[in-house]
PDB file of C-alpha atoms in Angstrom:
ATOM      1  CA  MET A 171      70.243  97.556 119.537  1.00 74.00           C
ATOM      2  CA  GLU A 172      71.192  93.866 121.106  1.00 85.00           C
ATOM      3  CA  LEU A 173      74.967  93.391 119.945  1.00 95.00           C
ATOM      4  CA  SER A 174      74.235  89.328 118.991  1.00 96.00           C
ATOM      5  CA  GLY A 175      74.505  87.074 116.193  1.00 97.00           C
ATOM      6  CA  ILE A 176      77.476  89.384 114.629  1.00 97.00           C
ATOM      7  CA  GLY A 177      79.258  87.581 111.323  1.00 97.00           C
ATOM      8  CA  LEU A 178      81.940  88.450 109.934  1.00 97.00           C
ATOM      9  CA  ALA A 179      82.593  87.986 106.102  1.00 97.00           C
ATOM     10  CA  GLY A 180      85.754  88.121 104.228  1.00 94.00           C
ATOM     11  CA  CYS A 181      88.310  86.431 106.685  1.00 90.00           C
ATOM     12  CA  GLY A 182      91.648  87.567 104.489  1.00 88.00           C
ATOM     13  CA  ARG A 183      94.440  89.434 106.067  1.00 87.00           C
ATOM     14  CA  MET A 184      92.219  92.035 107.453  1.00 92.00           C
ATOM     15  CA  GLY A 185      89.103  90.310 108.648  1.00 93.00           C
ATOM     16  CA  GLN A 186      90.705  86.881 110.248  1.00 91.00           C
ATOM     17  CA  PRO A 187      92.435  89.506 113.139  1.00 93.00           C
ATOM     18  CA  MET A 188      88.991  91.501 113.257  1.00 95.00           C
ATOM     19  CA  LEU A 189      87.679  88.412 114.295  1.00 94.00           C
ATOM     20  CA  ALA A 190      89.646  87.398 116.512  1.00 92.00           C
ATOM     21  CA  ALA A 191      89.397  90.737 118.180  1.00 95.00           C
ATOM     22  CA  LEU A 192      85.931  90.100 118.457  1.00 96.00           C
ATOM     23  CA  ARG A 193      85.716  87.255 119.882  1.00 94.00           C
ATOM     24  CA  ASP A 194      88.334  87.651 122.239  1.00 94.00           C
ATOM     25  CA  ALA A 195      86.176  90.701 123.587  1.00 96.00           C
ATOM     26  CA  GLY A 196      83.761  88.342 124.444  1.00 96.00           C
ATOM     27  CA  PHE A 197      81.156  88.834 121.272  1.00 96.00           C
ATOM     28  CA  ASP A 198      79.442  85.756 119.513  1.00 93.00           C
ATOM     29  CA  ALA A 199      81.269  86.320 116.544  1.00 95.00           C
ATOM     30  CA  VAL A 200      81.562  84.101 113.542  1.00 94.00           C
ATOM     31  CA  GLY A 201      83.281  84.191 110.469  1.00 94.00           C
ATOM     32  CA  PHE A 202      82.487  83.451 106.962  1.00 94.00           C
ATOM     33  CA  ASP A 203      84.575  82.809 103.753  1.00 90.00           C
ATOM     34  CA  VAL A 204      84.650  80.868 100.501  1.00 84.00           C
ATOM     35  CA  ARG A 205      88.013  79.085 101.455  1.00 78.00           C
ATOM     36  CA  ALA A 206      87.505  75.708 103.782  1.00 67.00           C
ATOM     37  CA  PRO A 207      87.363  76.559 107.762  1.00 64.00           C
ATOM     38  CA  GLN A 208      90.240  73.778 108.031  1.00 63.00           C
ATOM     39  CA  SER A 209      92.111  76.150 106.200  1.00 64.00           C
ATOM     40  CA  TYR A 210      92.152  79.120 108.996  1.00 66.00           C
ATOM     41  CA  GLY A 211      94.056  76.683 111.703  1.00 69.00           C
ATOM     42  CA  GLU A 212      93.409  78.297 115.544  1.00 70.00           C
ATOM     43  CA  PHE A 213      89.924  80.243 113.460  1.00 69.00           C
ATOM     44  CA  ALA A 214      88.644  77.274 112.167  1.00 73.00           C
ATOM     45  CA  ALA A 215      85.823  76.566 115.113  1.00 77.00           C
ATOM     46  CA  ALA A 216      85.050  80.417 114.307  1.00 85.00           C
ATOM     47  CA  MET A 217      84.462  79.835 111.008  1.00 86.00           C
ATOM     48  CA  SER A 218      82.002  78.889 108.261  1.00 84.00           C
ATOM     49  CA  ASP A 219      81.760  78.220 104.495  1.00 85.00           C
ATOM     50  CA  ASP A 220      78.244  76.980 104.419  1.00 89.00           C
ATOM     51  CA  VAL A 221      75.732  80.330 103.634  1.00 92.00           C
ATOM     52  CA  ALA A 222      72.582  78.649 105.209  1.00 94.00           C
ATOM     53  CA  ARG A 223      74.436  78.053 108.668  1.00 92.00           C
ATOM     54  CA  PHE A 224      76.135  81.288 108.464  1.00 94.00           C
ATOM     55  CA  ALA A 225      72.632  83.056 107.481  1.00 96.00           C
ATOM     56  CA  ALA A 226      70.705  81.448 110.215  1.00 95.00           C
ATOM     57  CA  HIS A 227      73.251  82.987 112.795  1.00 91.00           C
ATOM     58  CA  LEU A 228      73.437  86.643 111.126  1.00 96.00           C
ATOM     59  CA  LYS A 229      71.742  89.649 112.656  1.00 98.00           C
ATOM     60  CA  ILE A 230      74.723  92.030 112.214  1.00 98.00           C
ATOM     61  CA  LEU A 231      76.830  91.603 109.051  1.00 98.00           C
ATOM     62  CA  ILE A 232      80.529  92.802 108.915  1.00 98.00           C
ATOM     63  CA  SER A 233      81.873  92.681 105.230  1.00 98.00           C
ATOM     64  CA  VAL A 234      85.175  92.871 104.668  1.00 97.00           C
ATOM     65  CA  VAL A 235      85.033  91.006 101.109  1.00 95.00           C
ATOM     66  CA  ARG A 236      87.578  92.572  98.795  1.00 92.00           C
ATOM     67  CA  ASP A 237      85.412  94.754  96.254  1.00 93.00           C
ATOM     68  CA  ILE A 238      82.285  95.444  94.628  1.00 95.00           C
ATOM     69  CA  GLU A 239      82.053  91.874  92.774  1.00 96.00           C
ATOM     70  CA  GLN A 240      82.420  90.283  96.048  1.00 96.00           C
ATOM     71  CA  THR A 241      80.441  92.511  97.612  1.00 97.00           C
ATOM     72  CA  GLU A 242      77.407  92.146  95.164  1.00 98.00           C
ATOM     73  CA  ALA A 243      77.632  88.212  95.658  1.00 97.00           C
ATOM     74  CA  LEU A 244      77.695  88.328  98.988  1.00 97.00           C
ATOM     75  CA  LEU A 245      74.782  90.262  99.572  1.00 98.00           C
ATOM     76  CA  PHE A 246      72.468  89.447  96.315  1.00 97.00           C
ATOM     77  CA  ASP A 247      73.887  86.958  94.009  1.00 96.00           C
ATOM     78  CA  THR A 248      75.881  83.548  95.383  1.00 96.00           C
ATOM     79  CA  GLN A 249      75.653  84.052  99.387  1.00 96.00           C
ATOM     80  CA  ALA A 250      72.718  86.576  98.594  1.00 97.00           C
ATOM     81  CA  LEU A 251      72.572  87.435 102.503  1.00 97.00           C
ATOM     82  CA  ALA A 252      70.193  90.033 102.398  1.00 96.00           C
ATOM     83  CA  ALA A 253      67.294  87.869 101.701  1.00 95.00           C
ATOM     84  CA  ALA A 254      68.985  84.550 103.038  1.00 95.00           C
ATOM     85  CA  ALA A 255      69.408  86.089 106.512  1.00 96.00           C
ATOM     86  CA  PRO A 256      65.797  86.137 108.173  1.00 95.00           C
ATOM     87  CA  GLY A 257      67.129  87.724 111.475  1.00 97.00           C
ATOM     88  CA  LEU A 258      69.733  90.326 109.800  1.00 98.00           C
ATOM     89  CA  ARG A 259      68.767  93.847 110.925  1.00 97.00           C
ATOM     90  CA  SER A 260      72.514  95.783 110.328  1.00 98.00           C
ATOM     91  CA  ILE A 261      75.093  95.658 108.012  1.00 98.00           C
ATOM     92  CA  ILE A 262      78.139  97.384 108.377  1.00 98.00           C
ATOM     93  CA  ILE A 263      80.444  97.691 104.691  1.00 98.00           C
ATOM     94  CA  CYS A 264      84.460  97.741 105.961  1.00 97.00           C
ATOM     95  CA  SER A 265      85.422  97.417 102.637  1.00 95.00           C
ATOM     96  CA  THR A 266      87.105 100.143 101.064  1.00 94.00           C
ATOM     97  CA  LEU A 267      84.569 100.626  98.038  1.00 95.00           C
ATOM     98  CA  SER A 268      83.161 103.207  95.617  1.00 95.00           C
ATOM     99  CA  PRO A 269      81.021 105.573  97.681  1.00 95.00           C
ATOM    100  CA  ARG A 270      78.674 106.374  94.331  1.00 94.00           C
ATOM    101  CA  TYR A 271      78.210 102.422  94.609  1.00 96.00           C
ATOM    102  CA  LEU A 272      77.527 102.576  98.571  1.00 96.00           C
ATOM    103  CA  GLN A 273      74.909 105.138  97.822  1.00 94.00           C
ATOM    104  CA  THR A 274      72.997 102.441  95.673  1.00 95.00           C
ATOM    105  CA  LEU A 275      72.994  99.924  98.368  1.00 95.00           C
ATOM    106  CA  LYS A 276      69.786 101.959 100.161  1.00 90.00           C
ATOM    107  CA  GLY A 277      67.327 101.515  97.722  1.00 92.00           C
ATOM    108  CA  ARG A 278      68.265  97.613  97.214  1.00 95.00           C
ATOM    109  CA  LEU A 279      68.398  96.466 100.521  1.00 96.00           C
ATOM    110  CA  PRO A 280      64.742  95.539 102.358  1.00 94.00           C
ATOM    111  CA  SER A 281      64.004  98.558 104.820  1.00 92.00           C
ATOM    112  CA  HIS A 282      64.119  97.030 108.085  1.00 94.00           C
ATOM    113  CA  ILE A 283      67.715  96.676 107.869  1.00 96.00           C
ATOM    114  CA  ASN A 284      70.095  99.621 108.674  1.00 96.00           C
ATOM    115  CA  LEU A 285      73.449 100.346 106.719  1.00 97.00           C
ATOM    116  CA  VAL A 286      76.576 101.911 108.254  1.00 98.00           C
ATOM    117  CA  ASP A 287      80.013 102.435 106.398  1.00 98.00           C
ATOM    118  CA  ALA A 288      83.179 101.768 108.229  1.00 98.00           C
ATOM    119  CA  PRO A 289      86.140 101.416 106.202  1.00 97.00           C
ATOM    120  CA  MET A 290      89.139 101.231 108.046  1.00 95.00           C
ATOM    121  CA  SER A 291      92.865 102.152 108.197  1.00 91.00           C
ATOM    122  CA  GLY A 292      96.459 101.036 109.499  1.00 86.00           C
ATOM    123  CA  ALA A 293      96.668  97.602 107.680  1.00 84.00           C
ATOM    124  CA  SER A 294      96.450  94.044 109.473  1.00 88.00           C
ATOM    125  CA  ILE A 295      99.054  95.166 111.701  1.00 89.00           C
ATOM    126  CA  ALA A 296      96.778  97.618 113.473  1.00 92.00           C
ATOM    127  CA  ALA A 297      94.140  95.057 113.110  1.00 93.00           C
ATOM    128  CA  ARG A 298      96.582  92.179 114.891  1.00 93.00           C
ATOM    129  CA  GLU A 299      97.025  94.928 117.688  1.00 95.00           C
ATOM    130  CA  ARG A 300      93.287  96.229 117.799  1.00 96.00           C
ATOM    131  CA  ARG A 301      94.140  99.667 117.072  1.00 96.00           C
ATOM    132  CA  LEU A 302      92.451  99.920 113.660  1.00 97.00           C
ATOM    133  CA  SER A 303      91.021 103.383 112.714  1.00 96.00           C
ATOM    134  CA  PHE A 304      87.571 103.492 111.146  1.00 98.00           C
ATOM    135  CA  MET A 305      86.084 106.193 109.309  1.00 98.00           C
ATOM    136  CA  MET A 306      82.086 106.126 110.076  1.00 98.00           C
ATOM    137  CA  GLY A 307      79.191 107.252 108.240  1.00 98.00           C
ATOM    138  CA  GLY A 308      75.552 106.531 109.018  1.00 97.00           C
ATOM    139  CA  GLU A 309      72.839 107.359 111.367  1.00 97.00           C
ATOM    140  CA  GLU A 310      73.836 108.627 114.663  1.00 96.00           C
ATOM    141  CA  ALA A 311      72.063 106.117 116.677  1.00 97.00           C
ATOM    142  CA  ASP A 312      72.936 103.101 114.793  1.00 97.00           C
ATOM    143  CA  LEU A 313      76.795 104.057 115.244  1.00 97.00           C
ATOM    144  CA  THR A 314      76.401 104.734 118.926  1.00 97.00           C
ATOM    145  CA  ALA A 315      74.744 101.020 119.484  1.00 97.00           C
ATOM    146  CA  LEU A 316      77.706  99.878 117.096  1.00 98.00           C
ATOM    147  CA  ARG A 317      80.252 101.487 119.292  1.00 98.00           C
ATOM    148  CA  PRO A 318      81.538  98.244 121.023  1.00 98.00           C
ATOM    149  CA  LEU A 319      82.103  96.573 118.290  1.00 98.00           C
ATOM    150  CA  PHE A 320      84.451  99.225 116.857  1.00 98.00           C
ATOM    151  CA  GLU A 321      86.073  99.717 120.147  1.00 98.00           C
ATOM    152  CA  ALA A 322      86.750  95.931 119.935  1.00 98.00           C
ATOM    153  CA  MET A 323      88.809  96.368 117.242  1.00 98.00           C
ATOM    154  CA  GLY A 324      90.161  99.590 116.842  1.00 98.00           C
ATOM    155  CA  THR A 325      91.205 102.890 118.942  1.00 97.00           C
ATOM    156  CA  SER A 326      90.661 105.827 116.555  1.00 97.00           C
ATOM    157  CA  PHE A 327      86.808 106.501 115.785  1.00 98.00           C
ATOM    158  CA  HIS A 328      85.811 109.407 113.254  1.00 98.00           C
ATOM    159  CA  THR A 329      82.229 109.980 112.385  1.00 98.00           C
ATOM    160  CA  MET A 330      82.021 111.585 109.316  1.00 98.00           C
ATOM    161  CA  GLY A 331      78.427 112.193 108.586  1.00 97.00           C
ATOM    162  CA  PRO A 332      75.654 110.115 106.869  1.00 97.00           C
ATOM    163  CA  PHE A 333      75.507 106.549 105.302  1.00 97.00           C
ATOM    164  CA  ALA A 334      78.445 106.759 102.686  1.00 96.00           C
ATOM    165  CA  ALA A 335      80.321 109.608 104.329  1.00 97.00           C
ATOM    166  CA  GLY A 336      83.242 107.370 105.724  1.00 97.00           C
ATOM    167  CA  MET A 337      83.723 105.909 102.781  1.00 97.00           C
ATOM    168  CA  THR A 338      83.909 108.855 100.905  1.00 96.00           C
ATOM    169  CA  ALA A 339      86.545 109.953 103.763  1.00 96.00           C
ATOM    170  CA  LYS A 340      88.034 106.602 103.469  1.00 96.00           C
ATOM    171  CA  VAL A 341      88.936 106.677  99.421  1.00 95.00           C
ATOM    172  CA  LEU A 342      90.104 110.374  99.874  1.00 95.00           C
ATOM    173  CA  ASN A 343      92.485 109.381 102.745  1.00 93.00           C
ATOM    174  CA  ASN A 344      93.754 106.245 100.898  1.00 92.00           C
ATOM    175  CA  LEU A 345      94.614 108.691  97.893  1.00 94.00           C
ATOM    176  CA  LEU A 346      97.156 109.971  99.763  1.00 95.00           C
ATOM    177  CA  ALA A 347      98.465 106.866 101.507  1.00 93.00           C
ATOM    178  CA  VAL A 348      98.976 105.319  97.974  1.00 94.00           C
ATOM    179  CA  SER A 349     100.700 108.663  96.746  1.00 96.00           C
ATOM    180  CA  SER A 350     102.945 108.391  99.989  1.00 96.00           C
ATOM    181  CA  THR A 351     103.467 104.520  99.005  1.00 96.00           C
ATOM    182  CA  ALA A 352     104.647 105.018  95.212  1.00 97.00           C
ATOM    183  CA  MET A 353     106.498 108.299  96.021  1.00 97.00           C
ATOM    184  CA  THR A 354     108.534 106.150  98.912  1.00 98.00           C
ATOM    185  CA  ARG A 355     109.310 102.992  97.040  1.00 98.00           C
ATOM    186  CA  LEU A 356     110.454 105.195  93.816  1.00 97.00           C
ATOM    187  CA  VAL A 357     112.968 107.506  96.565  1.00 98.00           C
ATOM    188  CA  LEU A 358     114.281 103.884  97.375  1.00 98.00           C
ATOM    189  CA  ASP A 359     114.777 102.386  94.328  1.00 97.00           C
ATOM    190  CA  TRP A 360     116.956 105.640  93.378  1.00 97.00           C
ATOM    191  CA  ALA A 361     118.597 105.453  96.978  1.00 98.00           C
ATOM    192  CA  ASP A 362     119.815 101.867  95.814  1.00 97.00           C
ATOM    193  CA  GLU A 363     120.948 103.267  92.418  1.00 97.00           C
ATOM    194  CA  LEU A 364     122.901 106.264  94.282  1.00 98.00           C
ATOM    195  CA  GLY A 365     124.580 104.465  96.933  1.00 98.00           C
ATOM    196  CA  LEU A 366     122.665 104.881  99.785  1.00 98.00           C
ATOM    197  CA  ASP A 367     121.947 102.263 102.533  1.00 98.00           C
ATOM    198  CA  GLU A 368     117.803 101.783 103.103  1.00 98.00           C
ATOM    199  CA  LYS A 369     118.027 101.463 106.597  1.00 97.00           C
ATOM    200  CA  SER A 370     119.678 104.724 107.366  1.00 98.00           C
ATOM    201  CA  LEU A 371     117.406 106.979 104.497  1.00 98.00           C
ATOM    202  CA  LEU A 372     114.208 105.434 106.247  1.00 98.00           C
ATOM    203  CA  ALA A 373     115.303 106.453 109.541  1.00 98.00           C
ATOM    204  CA  LEU A 374     116.272 110.069 108.204  1.00 98.00           C
ATOM    205  CA  ILE A 375     112.840 110.431 106.623  1.00 98.00           C
ATOM    206  CA  ASP A 376     111.022 109.243 109.580  1.00 97.00           C
ATOM    207  CA  LYS A 377     112.410 112.128 111.566  1.00 98.00           C
ATOM    208  CA  SER A 378     112.452 114.932 108.497  1.00 98.00           C
ATOM    209  CA  SER A 379     110.091 116.896 106.068  1.00 98.00           C
ATOM    210  CA  GLY A 380     109.596 113.923 103.953  1.00 97.00           C
ATOM    211  CA  ARG A 381     107.927 111.698 107.027  1.00 97.00           C
ATOM    212  CA  ASN A 382     105.040 109.318 105.870  1.00 97.00           C
ATOM    213  CA  TRP A 383     102.902 106.776 107.293  1.00 93.00           C
ATOM    214  CA  PHE A 384     104.291 104.161 104.699  1.00 96.00           C
ATOM    215  CA  ALA A 385     108.197 105.138 105.095  1.00 97.00           C
ATOM    216  CA  SER A 386     107.729 105.207 108.986  1.00 96.00           C
ATOM    217  CA  GLY A 387     105.835 101.408 108.815  1.00 94.00           C
ATOM    218  CA  PHE A 388     108.174 100.313 106.533  1.00 96.00           C
ATOM    219  CA  GLU A 389     109.522  97.232 108.259  1.00 94.00           C
ATOM    220  CA  ASP A 390     106.137  96.142 109.905  1.00 91.00           C
ATOM    221  CA  ILE A 391     103.874  96.769 106.344  1.00 92.00           C
ATOM    222  CA  GLU A 392     103.130  93.332 105.186  1.00 90.00           C
ATOM    223  CA  PHE A 393     103.451  94.350 101.935  1.00 94.00           C
ATOM    224  CA  ALA A 394     105.836  96.973 101.804  1.00 96.00           C
ATOM    225  CA  ARG A 395     108.272  95.180  99.421  1.00 97.00           C
ATOM    226  CA  ASP A 396     105.779  93.466  97.295  1.00 97.00           C
ATOM    227  CA  GLY A 397     105.568  94.207  93.401  1.00 97.00           C
ATOM    228  CA  HIS A 398     102.593  94.852  91.433  1.00 96.00           C
ATOM    229  CA  ALA A 399      99.943  91.988  90.890  1.00 94.00           C
ATOM    230  CA  PRO A 400      95.933  92.230  90.581  1.00 89.00           C
ATOM    231  CA  ASP A 401      95.429  90.029  93.618  1.00 86.00           C
ATOM    232  CA  ASN A 402      97.860  91.199  96.091  1.00 92.00           C
ATOM    233  CA  THR A 403      97.935  94.252  98.678  1.00 90.00           C
ATOM    234  CA  ILE A 404      99.221  96.427  96.249  1.00 94.00           C
ATOM    235  CA  GLY A 405      96.824  95.618  93.498  1.00 91.00           C
ATOM    236  CA  ILE A 406      94.129  96.555  95.853  1.00 90.00           C
ATOM    237  CA  LEU A 407      95.678 100.130  96.600  1.00 92.00           C
ATOM    238  CA  GLU A 408      95.272 100.820  92.453  1.00 92.00           C
ATOM    239  CA  LYS A 409      91.475  99.480  93.338  1.00 90.00           C
ATOM    240  CA  ASP A 410      91.348 101.948  96.112  1.00 90.00           C
ATOM    241  CA  ILE A 411      92.198 104.764  93.622  1.00 93.00           C
ATOM    242  CA  SER A 412      90.030 103.781  91.122  1.00 93.00           C
ATOM    243  CA  SER A 413      86.876 103.996  94.181  1.00 92.00           C
ATOM    244  CA  ALA A 414      88.597 107.690  94.899  1.00 93.00           C
ATOM    245  CA  LEU A 415      88.119 108.688  90.850  1.00 94.00           C
ATOM    246  CA  ASP A 416      85.009 107.447  91.039  1.00 91.00           C
ATOM    247  CA  ALA A 417      84.137 109.878  94.083  1.00 89.00           C
ATOM    248  CA  ALA A 418      85.420 112.534  92.383  1.00 93.00           C
ATOM    249  CA  PRO A 419      83.867 115.961  92.127  1.00 93.00           C
ATOM    250  CA  ARG A 420      82.947 117.036  88.366  1.00 93.00           C
ATOM    251  CA  GLY A 421      85.362 118.538  86.182  1.00 95.00           C
ATOM    252  CA  ALA A 422      87.815 117.113  89.086  1.00 95.00           C
ATOM    253  CA  ASP A 423      91.844 117.488  87.837  1.00 96.00           C
ATOM    254  CA  SER A 424      92.751 113.389  87.675  1.00 96.00           C
ATOM    255  CA  ALA A 425      96.013 113.320  86.217  1.00 97.00           C
ATOM    256  CA  LEU A 426      97.938 112.932  89.597  1.00 95.00           C
ATOM    257  CA  PRO A 427      95.685 110.028  90.927  1.00 96.00           C
ATOM    258  CA  ASN A 428      96.248 108.683  87.397  1.00 96.00           C
ATOM    259  CA  ALA A 429      99.996 108.869  87.490  1.00 96.00           C
ATOM    260  CA  VAL A 430     100.156 107.278  90.619  1.00 96.00           C
ATOM    261  CA  ILE A 431      98.072 104.258  89.263  1.00 96.00           C
ATOM    262  CA  GLU A 432     100.795 104.026  86.791  1.00 96.00           C
ATOM    263  CA  ALA A 433     103.169 104.073  89.408  1.00 96.00           C
ATOM    264  CA  LEU A 434     101.945 101.152  91.206  1.00 95.00           C
ATOM    265  CA  ARG A 435     101.671  99.335  88.302  1.00 96.00           C
ATOM    266  CA  LYS A 436     105.262  99.525  87.602  1.00 95.00           C
ATOM    267  CA  LEU A 437     106.185  98.751  91.292  1.00 96.00           C
ATOM    268  CA  LYS A 438     108.319  95.416  91.049  1.00 96.00           C
ATOM    269  CA  PRO A 439     109.483  92.990  94.447  1.00 97.00           C
ATOM    270  CA  ARG A 440     111.908  95.120  96.779  1.00 96.00           C
ATOM    271  CA  LEU A 441     114.370  92.276  98.011  1.00 88.00           C
TER     272      LEU A 441
END
């Protein structure tokens, strides 16, 4: 597979540094977003909000859009790249979506388009530092051919099985990660009330049995102090748990995941 005609759709806090990593590695990657290119500063030359121009370039599409609604718009509705990009041969889904939804895509796309799912972990700091972790699903030959793209953006690669297996692994991993997020924020709020210093407590947690990714990276994770809002990262975490619930086995106990959603919804900004 020739690694050319690369397009990355959804150039937000994750997509923008991923695009930069691909271009720095020498790939002819261009970005697409509904926001005007001039809003991207130094990235403006590599960006477009012109669907026709983006589609004409496209052979490999990396989708980092927010959710199912935006994925539908990108592939079938507003941008309709599945039909509008005549050279499109591979789609890499990096957004965190419901694995059940992902399975429906195969029957809706032309047979000549290969599908790979490669959701990532690490937050935007890992995207900026080119050390994302990818959880991948798809045909082995496709994953092998596309590997140089992942290596430009990350350092950890986990092949989980056929298409949608990577997404299944991601939503289960996120269920644990978001649980740590909610509980760490609760612990810090309690610590305030009990008179403990935040930095001292976080240093203790990092070296003790309560250690988790959110507490250890608290000073670097850009959303660590945010409250809940539908359009911010905490809101996206709520969406990620909903994706995990959608993938849950029949009859699974969902009490704890639903409790985590409620805890996220109650988060206030931490000053």
